[in-house]
XYZ file of C-alpha atoms in Angstrom:
653
model
C -86.682 30.295 34.859
C -89.218 30.473 32.038
C -88.087 30.729 28.429
C -91.196 29.378 26.700
C -92.145 31.425 23.637
C -95.842 32.232 23.815
C -97.837 35.444 23.853
C -99.054 34.668 27.393
C -95.714 34.038 29.074
C -92.482 36.014 29.058
C -89.340 34.765 27.338
C -87.400 35.100 30.565
C -88.044 36.066 34.180
C -85.517 36.962 36.870
C -85.075 34.520 39.732
C -86.521 35.675 43.055
C -83.079 35.567 44.683
C -81.635 37.785 41.935
C -84.483 40.281 42.334
C -83.932 40.430 46.088
C -80.165 40.897 45.659
C -80.469 43.580 42.973
C -79.322 47.150 43.405
C -82.814 48.299 42.424
C -84.462 46.346 45.236
C -81.962 47.834 47.678
C -82.745 51.283 46.303
C -86.483 50.730 46.705
C -85.875 49.614 50.286
C -83.970 52.804 51.021
C -86.742 54.927 49.532
C -89.365 53.105 51.582
C -87.369 53.508 54.781
C -86.457 57.121 54.135
C -90.002 58.258 53.310
C -92.179 55.823 55.252
C -93.497 54.147 52.105
C -94.366 50.594 51.117
C -93.490 50.634 47.423
C -93.527 47.147 45.911
C -92.613 46.347 42.335
C -91.187 48.354 39.483
C -94.369 50.138 38.442
C -94.876 51.597 41.915
C -91.235 52.687 42.114
C -91.384 54.339 38.692
C -94.626 56.167 39.490
C -93.128 57.503 42.721
C -89.920 58.569 40.940
C -91.721 60.765 38.394
C -94.159 62.222 40.933
C -91.360 63.099 43.364
C -88.364 64.055 41.193
C -86.471 65.953 43.890
C -86.741 63.088 46.374
C -85.873 60.542 43.703
C -82.745 62.224 42.325
C -81.587 63.051 45.853
C -81.777 59.329 46.654
C -79.906 58.424 43.447
C -77.082 60.818 44.427
C -76.793 59.167 47.846
C -77.099 55.532 46.772
C -74.643 56.003 43.906
C -72.159 57.623 46.283
C -71.564 60.691 44.117
C -68.328 62.393 45.134
C -68.887 66.113 45.581
C -70.820 68.728 47.508
C -74.554 68.191 46.992
C -75.711 71.591 48.171
C -79.075 72.323 49.745
C -81.398 72.283 46.728
C -82.100 69.278 44.519
C -84.445 70.814 41.946
C -85.110 74.491 41.250
C -87.808 75.727 38.857
C -89.294 72.213 38.486
C -92.190 73.457 36.346
C -89.925 74.873 33.642
C -89.124 72.620 30.691
C -86.625 73.600 29.553
C -85.351 75.689 32.441
C -85.475 73.371 35.450
C -82.174 73.254 37.360
C -80.961 70.133 39.135
C -78.611 70.495 42.127
C -77.996 74.212 41.438
C -75.661 74.553 44.459
C -73.701 71.334 43.921
C -69.994 71.134 43.088
C -68.426 68.000 41.600
C -65.924 66.724 39.087
C -66.865 64.051 36.561
C -63.371 62.537 36.361
C -63.090 62.299 40.145
C -66.230 60.166 40.180
C -64.940 57.832 37.466
C -61.457 57.433 38.931
C -62.603 56.007 42.236
C -60.992 52.603 41.682
C -57.761 51.789 43.449
C -54.497 49.953 42.939
C -54.272 46.757 40.938
C -57.992 46.466 40.174
C -58.477 46.338 36.414
C -60.079 49.434 34.897
C -59.737 48.796 31.157
C -59.327 45.884 28.772
C -58.665 46.441 25.080
C -59.236 44.250 22.040
C -58.523 45.293 18.446
C -60.010 42.614 16.163
C -58.775 39.817 18.374
C -55.443 41.385 19.309
C -55.370 42.321 22.978
C -53.197 44.530 25.173
C -52.208 44.170 28.787
C -55.039 45.237 31.138
C -54.922 48.798 32.441
C -55.162 48.928 36.231
C -56.949 51.663 38.124
C -53.583 52.924 39.355
C -52.131 53.059 35.825
C -55.214 54.833 34.497
C -55.062 57.467 37.247
C -51.321 57.937 36.625
C -51.788 58.534 32.895
C -54.747 60.856 33.476
C -52.628 62.891 35.900
C -49.795 63.085 33.380
C -51.972 64.202 30.480
C -53.808 66.665 32.716
C -50.400 68.161 33.524
C -49.670 68.382 29.784
C -52.988 70.134 29.145
C -52.363 72.624 31.951
C -48.877 73.324 30.604
C -50.540 74.150 27.288
C -52.821 76.667 28.975
C -55.994 74.569 28.803
C -58.519 75.506 31.454
C -62.195 75.498 32.360
C -64.457 75.621 29.323
C -61.688 75.124 26.732
C -62.417 72.386 24.218
C -60.325 69.248 23.859
C -61.269 67.204 20.791
C -60.387 63.609 19.972
C -60.131 61.881 16.590
C -59.602 58.455 18.038
C -60.466 54.748 18.140
C -62.226 53.234 21.143
C -59.009 52.589 23.046
C -57.582 53.383 26.517
C -55.797 56.556 25.363
C -59.127 58.134 24.409
C -60.476 57.569 27.906
C -57.283 59.021 29.386
C -57.678 62.142 27.253
C -61.341 62.593 28.220
C -60.717 62.129 31.945
C -57.727 64.479 31.893
C -59.831 67.157 30.186
C -62.708 66.641 32.620
C -60.395 66.754 35.644
C -59.501 70.384 34.881
C -62.958 71.453 33.670
C -62.273 71.385 29.943
C -65.011 70.248 27.545
C -64.466 67.030 25.576
C -65.718 66.074 22.127
C -64.892 63.088 19.931
C -65.172 61.625 16.442
C -64.060 58.209 15.262
C -61.223 57.937 12.703
C -63.505 56.536 10.003
C -64.967 60.037 9.595
C -63.830 61.923 6.526
C -61.977 65.205 7.007
C -65.037 67.261 6.067
C -67.212 65.381 8.557
C -64.683 66.099 11.309
C -64.423 69.763 10.353
C -68.219 70.101 10.207
C -68.225 69.092 13.869
C -65.006 70.348 15.445
C -64.991 73.493 13.321
C -68.068 74.724 15.168
C -66.621 74.267 18.682
C -63.077 75.580 18.001
C -60.964 73.185 20.086
C -57.664 74.329 21.554
C -56.233 70.773 21.624
C -56.698 67.766 19.357
C -55.813 64.225 20.385
C -55.583 62.069 17.266
C -54.466 58.628 16.167
C -51.949 58.139 13.349
C -54.293 55.545 11.844
C -56.532 52.647 12.756
C -57.339 49.061 11.824
C -60.568 47.780 10.335
C -61.419 44.397 8.832
C -57.768 43.410 8.896
C -56.585 46.510 7.056
C -54.239 49.155 8.458
C -55.605 52.577 7.509
C -53.127 55.464 7.981
C -54.687 58.831 8.880
C -51.760 61.146 8.056
C -53.276 62.836 4.984
C -56.663 63.189 6.644
C -55.054 64.686 9.751
C -53.114 67.219 7.709
C -56.417 68.472 6.268
C -58.129 68.491 9.670
C -55.320 70.394 11.385
C -55.187 72.942 8.570
C -58.963 73.412 8.813
C -58.990 74.115 12.564
C -57.207 77.437 13.124
C -58.181 77.360 16.819
C -55.803 74.440 17.443
C -52.714 75.231 19.450
C -51.492 71.698 20.144
C -52.028 68.238 18.655
C -51.107 65.031 20.499
C -50.611 62.084 18.132
C -51.243 58.623 19.573
C -49.086 56.070 17.681
C -51.940 53.591 17.278
C -50.428 51.981 14.162
C -46.869 53.036 14.959
C -46.470 55.955 12.580
C -46.473 58.879 15.018
C -46.615 62.579 14.049
C -44.490 62.362 10.860
C -43.946 66.089 10.652
C -47.579 67.192 10.918
C -48.020 70.798 12.028
C -48.451 71.553 15.747
C -48.011 67.889 16.660
C -46.230 66.073 19.452
C -46.020 62.364 20.221
C -48.452 61.169 22.911
C -46.057 58.617 24.384
C -43.246 61.175 24.644
C -45.566 63.736 26.238
C -46.715 61.344 28.953
C -43.217 60.063 29.638
C -41.944 63.604 30.184
C -44.898 64.748 32.320
C -44.384 65.077 36.077
C -45.813 62.367 38.323
C -47.771 64.863 40.402
C -50.784 63.779 42.403
C -53.987 63.847 40.426
C -56.191 66.798 41.363
C -59.753 67.664 40.383
C -61.490 70.992 39.898
C -64.983 70.774 41.378
C -67.426 72.717 39.255
C -71.184 73.344 39.120
C -73.499 70.423 38.348
C -74.394 72.052 35.011
C -70.804 72.671 33.918
C -70.341 71.458 30.314
C -68.642 68.071 30.015
C -69.318 66.797 26.485
C -70.209 68.274 23.142
C -71.943 65.672 20.995
C -73.439 65.853 17.534
C -76.691 65.057 15.797
C -76.322 62.674 12.864
C -76.126 65.599 10.447
C -77.903 63.854 7.568
C -80.257 66.812 7.021
C -77.692 69.590 7.386
C -74.663 70.575 9.417
C -74.671 68.616 12.708
C -76.155 70.254 15.785
C -73.655 70.584 18.645
C -75.390 69.256 21.766
C -73.824 70.295 25.093
C -74.192 67.902 28.042
C -73.442 68.684 31.673
C -71.056 66.850 33.960
C -73.619 66.374 36.718
C -76.523 65.398 34.508
C -74.468 62.875 32.562
C -72.965 61.360 35.706
C -76.197 61.031 37.658
C -78.212 59.647 34.765
C -75.526 57.106 33.855
C -75.094 56.007 37.471
C -78.846 55.421 37.646
C -78.831 53.429 34.409
C -75.719 51.379 35.171
C -76.294 50.636 38.835
C -80.093 50.398 39.005
C -81.304 49.381 35.551
C -78.199 47.381 34.610
C -77.654 46.112 38.175
C -73.942 46.690 37.599
C -71.828 45.859 40.631
C -68.184 46.686 41.433
C -65.787 44.268 39.767
C -68.146 43.276 36.961
C -67.097 43.753 33.332
C -69.113 45.986 31.006
C -68.847 45.921 27.218
C -70.518 47.945 24.488
C -69.654 47.689 20.818
C -69.284 51.335 19.837
C -67.013 53.896 18.256
C -66.050 57.287 19.666
C -68.496 58.872 17.235
C -71.558 57.385 18.961
C -73.053 58.309 22.339
C -72.760 54.730 23.526
C -69.020 55.366 23.972
C -69.791 58.116 26.490
C -72.338 55.832 28.143
C -69.855 52.954 28.332
C -67.087 55.037 29.886
C -69.318 56.063 32.799
C -69.326 52.415 33.888
C -66.094 53.263 35.709
C -68.159 55.282 38.204
C -70.062 52.111 39.094
C -66.793 50.286 39.777
C -66.922 48.226 36.583
C -64.065 47.057 34.399
C -64.605 48.337 30.850
C -63.978 45.939 27.987
C -63.092 48.137 25.001
C -63.169 46.944 21.406
C -62.204 48.649 18.177
C -62.500 47.411 14.612
C -64.950 45.230 12.733
C -67.229 42.980 14.825
C -66.852 40.342 12.091
C -63.070 40.193 11.737
C -61.363 37.831 11.677
C -64.762 36.072 11.898
C -68.244 36.430 13.340
C -66.883 34.727 16.485
C -64.620 37.579 17.585
C -66.962 39.334 20.051
C -68.155 36.030 21.523
C -64.508 35.029 21.937
C -64.046 38.312 23.827
C -66.991 37.543 26.139
C -65.375 34.285 27.178
C -61.819 35.621 27.404
C -62.677 38.810 29.321
C -65.496 37.254 31.392
C -67.915 39.974 30.276
C -70.987 40.274 32.511
C -72.984 42.865 30.567
C -72.641 42.720 26.776
C -73.958 45.637 24.725
C -74.346 45.742 20.962
C -76.687 46.845 18.179
C -79.862 45.199 16.928
C -78.219 44.972 13.505
C -75.318 42.971 14.974
C -77.688 40.430 16.490
C -79.504 40.099 13.169
C -76.210 39.765 11.272
C -75.017 36.990 13.606
C -78.302 35.203 13.037
C -77.918 35.445 9.254
C -74.284 34.258 9.471
C -75.420 30.866 10.738
C -73.344 31.060 13.937
C -74.978 29.452 16.970
C -72.982 30.954 19.878
C -74.469 28.660 22.535
C -72.813 25.749 20.691
C -69.475 27.421 19.981
C -68.889 29.413 23.182
C -69.218 29.087 26.927
C -70.760 32.537 27.678
C -71.158 31.576 31.338
C -70.203 35.058 32.580
C -72.752 36.932 30.460
C -75.886 37.701 32.486
C -77.258 40.600 30.408
C -77.383 41.585 26.737
C -78.126 45.204 25.849
C -79.286 46.201 22.376
C -79.850 49.621 20.803
C -79.276 51.585 17.590
C -82.525 50.408 16.010
C -85.559 48.440 17.211
C -84.849 44.828 18.153
C -87.434 42.762 16.289
C -89.328 39.901 17.986
C -87.509 37.267 15.917
C -84.180 38.566 17.229
C -85.463 38.051 20.768
C -86.152 34.445 19.750
C -82.662 34.055 18.286
C -80.998 35.314 21.458
C -82.857 32.899 23.709
C -82.714 29.924 21.329
C -79.208 30.270 19.862
C -77.126 32.558 22.103
C -78.123 31.959 25.725
C -81.401 31.023 27.377
C -80.466 32.305 30.833
C -79.827 35.970 30.077
C -81.648 39.256 30.586
C -82.157 40.704 27.092
C -82.651 44.431 27.534
C -83.469 46.473 24.482
C -82.802 50.136 25.291
C -83.648 53.409 23.546
C -82.775 57.040 24.046
C -80.300 59.093 22.105
C -77.433 61.489 21.702
C -79.901 64.235 22.591
C -80.046 63.019 26.211
C -76.788 60.954 26.262
C -78.870 58.223 27.932
C -82.141 56.295 27.716
C -85.838 57.026 27.993
C -86.772 53.331 28.060
C -84.595 50.377 29.033
C -84.326 47.252 31.175
C -85.137 46.499 34.799
C -83.783 43.643 36.947
C -87.217 43.390 38.598
C -89.141 42.626 35.408
C -89.542 39.779 32.912
C -88.599 40.022 29.239
C -91.510 39.934 26.818
C -90.959 39.111 23.168
C -90.307 42.231 21.078
C -90.694 44.684 23.966
C -88.440 47.091 25.822
C -89.033 46.303 29.481
C -89.655 49.651 31.130
C -89.686 53.409 31.245
C -86.564 54.731 32.957
C -86.793 55.724 36.605
C -87.316 59.465 36.921
C -88.357 59.686 33.269
C -92.000 60.739 32.798
C -92.331 58.918 29.487
C -95.653 58.757 27.688
C -96.895 58.093 24.159
C -99.147 60.824 22.768
C -101.478 60.872 19.809
C -101.650 63.706 17.268
C -103.834 65.761 19.625
C -101.387 65.447 22.530
C -103.394 62.873 24.482
C -101.675 59.948 26.252
C -102.467 56.572 24.664
C -101.734 52.929 25.500
C -101.863 50.186 22.916
C -101.765 52.771 20.133
C -98.855 54.202 18.194
C -97.849 57.788 18.739
C -95.080 60.204 19.673
C -92.719 59.291 22.516
C -92.633 62.261 24.896
C -91.259 63.093 28.331
C -93.496 65.412 30.309
C -91.177 66.390 33.168
C -87.552 67.571 33.430
C -84.641 65.182 33.958
C -80.952 65.866 34.742
C -79.434 64.793 31.410
C -81.388 67.246 29.297
C -78.779 69.205 27.311
C -77.335 72.380 28.747
C -78.151 73.689 25.275
C -76.707 73.786 21.771
C -73.316 75.308 21.016
C -73.603 78.737 19.385
C -77.300 79.029 20.258
C -77.183 81.932 22.727
C -80.938 82.503 23.019
C -81.787 78.791 23.036
C -84.060 79.065 19.993
C -82.540 76.070 18.174
C -82.674 73.963 21.315
C -86.315 74.749 22.026
C -87.195 74.240 18.372
C -85.608 70.793 18.321
C -87.565 69.260 21.203
C -90.309 71.568 22.525
C -92.010 72.989 19.450
C -94.407 70.096 18.786
C -95.859 70.079 22.322
C -94.887 73.235 24.289
C -93.261 72.449 27.628
C -92.947 68.749 26.783
C -89.918 66.945 25.350
C -90.926 65.362 22.024
C -88.193 62.921 21.122
C -89.083 62.058 17.551
C -89.681 58.336 18.065
C -92.847 56.605 16.868
C -93.691 54.322 19.797
C -96.322 52.245 21.576
C -96.917 51.242 25.203
C -97.929 47.592 25.504
C -100.409 45.976 27.915
C -97.417 44.732 29.945
C -96.231 48.307 30.419
C -93.389 47.667 27.989
C -92.515 49.825 25.004
C -92.140 49.112 21.306
C -90.301 51.603 19.094
C -91.678 51.580 15.546
C -89.004 53.849 14.053
C -88.236 57.530 13.850
C -91.245 59.826 13.518
C -89.721 61.671 10.571
C -89.292 58.336 8.760
C -92.836 57.084 9.293
C -94.847 56.295 6.193
C -98.268 57.800 5.507
C -100.059 55.834 2.771
C -103.690 56.916 2.713
C -102.993 59.210 5.675
C -102.280 56.317 8.071
C -98.943 56.448 9.931
C -96.834 53.302 9.634
C -93.503 52.700 11.350
C -90.709 51.458 9.108
C -89.512 49.078 11.833
C -92.748 47.116 11.437
C -91.838 46.379 7.809
C -88.211 45.504 8.576
C -89.341 43.137 11.330
C -91.077 41.036 8.677
C -88.965 41.208 5.548
C -85.567 40.826 7.233
C -86.614 37.467 8.647
C -86.580 36.008 5.142
C -83.226 34.216 4.737
C -82.755 35.583 1.211
C -82.933 39.222 2.402
C -79.799 40.676 3.981
C -81.256 44.082 4.868
C -84.073 46.418 3.914
C -84.999 50.106 3.832
C -88.474 51.576 3.316
C -89.556 55.080 2.353
C -92.731 56.860 1.381
C -92.685 58.118 -2.216
C -94.992 60.971 -3.159
C -97.202 59.515 -5.874
C -100.360 60.765 -7.605
C -101.460 62.964 -4.733
C -100.786 60.322 -2.060
C -97.822 58.415 -0.636
C -96.881 54.891 -1.666
C -94.590 52.560 0.233
C -91.347 51.678 -1.555
C -89.164 48.895 -0.176
C -85.486 48.536 -1.077
C -83.835 45.190 -0.324
C -80.249 43.956 -0.329
C -80.439 40.306 -1.331
C -78.144 37.772 0.282
C -75.575 35.904 -1.796
C -76.995 34.679 -5.111
C -80.636 35.221 -4.175
C -82.652 37.103 -6.799
C -85.580 39.467 -6.437
C -87.792 37.738 -8.986
C -91.591 37.771 -9.077
C -91.845 34.790 -6.745
C -89.556 36.483 -4.202
C -91.520 39.710 -4.407
C -94.706 37.748 -3.704
C -93.080 36.079 -0.684
C -92.027 39.474 0.677
C -95.492 40.967 0.193
C -97.223 37.948 1.702
C -94.903 38.014 4.716
C -95.544 41.728 5.314
C -99.302 41.377 4.775
C -99.641 38.497 7.244
C -97.071 39.716 9.778
C -97.954 43.416 9.798
C -101.022 44.532 7.777
C -102.165 45.131 4.186
C -101.328 48.820 4.633
C -97.672 47.919 5.191
C -97.367 46.069 1.878
C -95.046 48.016 -0.474
C -96.286 49.211 -3.839
C -92.767 48.787 -5.212
C -89.912 46.475 -4.206
C -86.478 47.285 -5.635
C -83.217 45.377 -5.220
C -80.146 47.477 -4.377
C -76.519 46.628 -3.703
C -76.113 48.726 -0.546
C -78.028 50.792 2.008
C -76.675 54.162 3.210
C -76.057 54.422 6.929
C -74.734 56.920 9.437
C -71.340 56.602 11.121
C -73.021 54.868 14.064
C -74.503 52.240 11.744
C -78.096 53.450 11.558
C -79.786 53.251 8.174
C -80.914 56.650 6.910
C -84.344 56.634 5.319
C -84.398 60.438 5.054
C -81.367 60.623 2.786
C -82.806 57.957 0.479
C -86.161 59.721 0.423
C -84.461 62.950 -0.607
C -82.537 61.242 -3.419
C -85.663 59.505 -4.731
C -87.490 62.832 -4.815
C -84.633 64.593 -6.580
C -83.545 66.607 -3.554
C -79.949 67.170 -2.545
C -78.623 65.366 0.525
C -77.146 68.235 2.490
C -74.442 66.475 4.464
C -73.008 63.373 2.868
C -70.094 63.481 5.308
C -72.461 62.234 8.006
C -72.750 58.917 6.163
C -70.380 55.979 6.458
C -71.001 55.037 2.814
C -72.256 58.120 0.911
C -71.473 56.433 -2.411
C -74.519 54.219 -1.818
C -76.847 57.176 -2.444
C -76.146 56.992 -6.173
C -77.924 53.624 -6.253
C -81.253 55.352 -5.568
C -81.118 58.205 -8.064
C -83.490 58.215 -11.082
C -84.578 54.610 -10.695
C -86.797 53.583 -13.622
C -88.772 51.263 -11.317
C -90.055 54.319 -9.425
C -91.135 56.294 -12.491
C -94.368 54.367 -12.941
């Protein structure tokens, strides 16, 4: 096991025995046997998977043991993008594939800021899904009807989703920290028949009732016929219109056998939402088959998840990583759910959970890893962490120094897999592989079956240069479309306008000599001083390593016919942004990135605006600085922070 930090050697390499025992090696063996091949190594397997998509996805279906009728065709219209159809004759049910566990095996664990519940067994989960499915059917909910959830990341939310999916209804969720307008901007577009909602939630030790917010949401959704209130904080319905108590509903439901409606592969499963910071959120419709198959590939092959292992991801129900996490049930995993602040009652709480729940695969955000580093906690000294074999990170680029922190101060013997994709595909374009080493600052690999390339401005593939991350061939988890976009114009405009017939994801990326990937930020947030494109992540990777800087945000400000780089910093504790500190920041950026990255202006601020999923939003700040209105403040977790950037005298000269 090699964990030496040099440019010539990886930070970590898998043991030969682990490679041989991995699900991916077994999959490669099956492919070789089935097709008379001699594929060896990840690169060869990936190349084959994108050149032979029908053979590849057919093998994924079989190896993953998808429950359903496959049909005779794997891929129809393969040259159409969009327009290709995967498994057009197949029939399956998403919930049936997730509820394959039996008896006393544990399906769900739940932790709310250190307070835990009794584990939920597979039998208990199936029982509650059957009961709520019976409730939904008694309310007249059927195929294609929408069931919405305003819920924490708790077992009841998973029950509601699986019950909806079992009968062919379409599920959509928001987390309870959304304001009423943010919820209505989303659910108002899809007109749900049923709402499942909590009576409140807990965050950072505070109990936050949701009664008033729910009254406004229910009044603003005339399509609602029934509302089930989950007594998460013990308040219950309290006289809200159209509401019934969740616990009472399930207790009164018949204990009939759970049944599943098998539907086409492309039948809608989820409606998810773009961040909405530039206007009303887009409603992205994902299919049951595409979501299931892509997640099974990512969990079982890329994550090497095996039955009985425990999977964790720190997420809310307003972020696609919740949907990704839940699919771990289809791989036979126990899901470790968490709701609340990851730093309450202390920065130890999630590491305590790893040890208590024996978590095998731990998923979080890059910002969490950086925050733990800045807190001074050294988890390898305070916790056992013996069960944890893999750390997943997403939400923003994981900087090289955070790779160092993981291996030096969390655990040296762990696969650190930075992953990147999005709500748009409810999955990943680039992620980890159990066959490959971990190189400092790099995502390990392109996803199997994903024809990922980086293109320059002229649409030419490049390696070792920054450009647009694209996918040149169809894949199953492409959206069915957008809600209320009957001719598909909005859908095509979102992903296929830049390069016709090619998915352009909007990430500014680079393929490394190792075949790894570095994400330099969102394309629409790149800076263009002197006409040269610069990724904001390259600046953050330098400045946020300074102990005095808590967090940073960079934008391009239009200035005297060009663009100048402006850097906003939140200073830590009593640290001040004086001239000496500004010089340290500029010197660090100049030496660690390039002179072009050095900001013309550095401004101290008290807070940085971020989306509900925790991502900083450069676009909203750029609009405020340029005197433009931010169209959808409800998409932000802290919209009040925008006022800090308006009419700043430092930016007037």
